[in-house]
Amino acid sequence: MDLKVIIDDELYTLNVPEEIVRGATDAFDRIDRELDNGWQMGRDWVESPGLEDRIRIVGDKLLTALEREDHDMGRVMAAYILNRAPDLDTLTLDTAGEIRNSELRYR
């Protein structure tokens, strides 16, 4: 499955094996449990992140993984996004540290 990500005006298409998107539910559930405790999104603490906030948060983790060339972590983060938001077309990641400025575009 493909996830289109825009970073600094560059479009990347991340190919994630469908078996990871469908089969890594334990890892995705761990991410959700972590986010259930709230998350610092830029300057704001979000007590209970909704789906789009979760996608932005995980997108930020994906950005970090890509910057560090941590392909395994990047693959898991991309798979989480594809699993939780299958109608997402493109994720534009904010690189200035303001997670809430990341944009989600759906099909």
mmCIF file of C-alpha atoms in Angstrom:
data_model
loop_
_atom_site.group_PDB
_atom_site.id
_atom_site.type_symbol
_atom_site.label_atom_id
_atom_site.label_comp_id
_atom_site.label_asym_id
_atom_site.label_seq_id
_atom_site.Cartn_x
_atom_site.Cartn_y
_atom_site.Cartn_z
ATOM 1 C CA MET A 1 0.000 0.000 0.000
ATOM 2 C CA ASP A 2 1.188 3.509 -0.715
ATOM 3 C CA LEU A 3 1.249 6.565 1.532
ATOM 4 C CA LYS A 4 1.962 9.895 -0.137
ATOM 5 C CA VAL A 5 3.888 12.261 2.113
ATOM 6 C CA ILE A 6 4.974 15.813 1.331
ATOM 7 C CA ILE A 7 8.034 17.120 3.176
ATOM 8 C CA ASP A 8 9.328 20.594 2.296
ATOM 9 C CA ASP A 9 7.490 20.612 -1.061
ATOM 10 C CA GLU A 10 8.931 17.203 -2.024
ATOM 11 C CA LEU A 11 6.448 14.395 -2.652
ATOM 12 C CA TYR A 12 7.437 10.936 -1.417
ATOM 13 C CA THR A 13 5.455 7.785 -2.009
ATOM 14 C CA LEU A 14 6.099 5.304 0.783
ATOM 15 C CA ASN A 15 5.310 1.727 -0.137
ATOM 16 C CA VAL A 16 4.268 -0.309 2.892
ATOM 17 C CA PRO A 17 3.585 -4.036 2.570
ATOM 18 C CA GLU A 18 -0.097 -4.739 3.084
ATOM 19 C CA GLU A 19 0.691 -7.530 5.565
ATOM 20 C CA ILE A 20 2.213 -4.919 7.891
ATOM 21 C CA VAL A 21 -0.724 -2.520 7.457
ATOM 22 C CA ARG A 22 -3.194 -5.320 8.227
ATOM 23 C CA GLY A 23 -1.139 -7.435 10.598
ATOM 24 C CA ALA A 24 0.701 -5.128 12.986
ATOM 25 C CA THR A 25 -2.369 -4.455 15.107
ATOM 26 C CA ASP A 26 -0.514 -5.115 18.388
ATOM 27 C CA ALA A 27 1.979 -2.358 17.554
ATOM 28 C CA PHE A 28 -0.832 -0.013 16.493
ATOM 29 C CA ASP A 29 -2.745 -0.715 19.702
ATOM 30 C CA ARG A 30 0.395 0.132 21.723
ATOM 31 C CA ILE A 31 0.664 3.443 19.885
ATOM 32 C CA ASP A 32 -2.999 4.157 20.609
ATOM 33 C CA ARG A 33 -2.574 3.343 24.310
ATOM 34 C CA GLU A 34 0.378 5.734 24.462
ATOM 35 C CA LEU A 35 -1.681 8.471 22.798
ATOM 36 C CA ASP A 36 -4.647 7.783 25.097
ATOM 37 C CA ASN A 37 -2.610 9.458 27.848
ATOM 38 C CA GLY A 38 -2.527 12.749 25.913
ATOM 39 C CA TRP A 39 0.225 14.338 23.863
ATOM 40 C CA GLN A 40 2.144 17.574 23.578
ATOM 41 C CA MET A 41 1.292 19.012 20.166
ATOM 42 C CA GLY A 42 3.549 21.993 19.688
ATOM 43 C CA ARG A 43 2.695 24.454 22.439
ATOM 44 C CA ASP A 44 -0.555 22.736 23.424
ATOM 45 C CA TRP A 45 -1.209 19.668 25.534
ATOM 46 C CA VAL A 46 -3.983 17.600 23.979
ATOM 47 C CA GLU A 47 -5.693 15.536 26.666
ATOM 48 C CA SER A 48 -7.468 13.175 24.300
ATOM 49 C CA PRO A 49 -6.173 13.258 20.706
ATOM 50 C CA GLY A 50 -8.795 12.402 18.096
ATOM 51 C CA LEU A 51 -8.049 10.453 14.932
ATOM 52 C CA GLU A 52 -6.701 13.393 12.913
ATOM 53 C CA ASP A 53 -4.499 14.518 15.818
ATOM 54 C CA ARG A 54 -3.215 10.948 16.147
ATOM 55 C CA ILE A 55 -2.378 10.892 12.430
ATOM 56 C CA ARG A 56 -0.505 14.194 12.811
ATOM 57 C CA ILE A 57 1.385 12.923 15.871
ATOM 58 C CA VAL A 58 2.351 9.670 14.177
ATOM 59 C CA GLY A 59 3.203 11.671 11.053
ATOM 60 C CA ASP A 60 5.655 13.660 13.163
ATOM 61 C CA LYS A 61 7.182 10.396 14.391
ATOM 62 C CA LEU A 62 7.366 9.273 10.754
ATOM 63 C CA LEU A 63 9.218 12.479 9.876
ATOM 64 C CA THR A 64 11.728 11.842 12.665
ATOM 65 C CA ALA A 65 12.221 8.252 11.507
ATOM 66 C CA LEU A 66 12.840 9.389 7.939
ATOM 67 C CA GLU A 67 15.322 12.049 9.074
ATOM 68 C CA ARG A 68 17.216 9.427 11.091
ATOM 69 C CA GLU A 69 16.953 6.871 8.299
ATOM 70 C CA ASP A 70 15.226 4.498 10.716
ATOM 71 C CA HIS A 71 13.412 2.526 8.031
ATOM 72 C CA ASP A 72 11.795 0.011 10.398
ATOM 73 C CA MET A 73 10.251 2.723 12.581
ATOM 74 C CA GLY A 74 9.212 4.694 9.513
ATOM 75 C CA ARG A 75 7.503 1.639 8.051
ATOM 76 C CA VAL A 76 5.549 1.029 11.280
ATOM 77 C CA MET A 77 4.469 4.690 11.492
ATOM 78 C CA ALA A 78 3.380 4.714 7.841
ATOM 79 C CA ALA A 79 1.524 1.424 8.349
ATOM 80 C CA TYR A 80 -0.288 2.856 11.387
ATOM 81 C CA ILE A 81 -1.435 5.830 9.323
ATOM 82 C CA LEU A 82 -2.630 3.606 6.470
ATOM 83 C CA ASN A 83 -4.405 1.284 8.904
ATOM 84 C CA ARG A 84 -6.168 3.994 10.893
ATOM 85 C CA ALA A 85 -6.921 6.357 7.990
ATOM 86 C CA PRO A 86 -7.328 4.205 4.859
ATOM 87 C CA ASP A 87 -8.986 7.083 2.952
ATOM 88 C CA LEU A 88 -6.028 9.416 3.486
ATOM 89 C CA ASP A 89 -4.563 10.479 0.154
ATOM 90 C CA THR A 90 -1.689 12.779 1.128
ATOM 91 C CA LEU A 91 -0.056 13.812 4.389
ATOM 92 C CA THR A 92 1.844 17.107 4.292
ATOM 93 C CA LEU A 93 4.198 17.142 7.274
ATOM 94 C CA ASP A 94 5.136 20.363 9.039
ATOM 95 C CA THR A 95 8.902 20.573 9.473
ATOM 96 C CA ALA A 96 8.918 23.654 11.710
ATOM 97 C CA GLY A 97 7.881 21.764 14.848
ATOM 98 C CA GLU A 98 4.184 22.643 14.849
ATOM 99 C CA ILE A 99 2.473 19.275 14.527
ATOM 100 C CA ARG A 100 -0.958 20.850 14.139
ATOM 101 C CA ASN A 101 0.141 22.487 10.892
ATOM 102 C CA SER A 102 0.484 19.107 9.184
ATOM 103 C CA GLU A 103 -2.234 18.739 6.574
ATOM 104 C CA LEU A 104 -4.318 15.680 5.813
ATOM 105 C CA ARG A 105 -5.981 15.279 2.416
ATOM 106 C CA TYR A 106 -8.473 12.519 1.850
ATOM 107 C CA ARG A 107 -9.546 10.816 -1.372
#
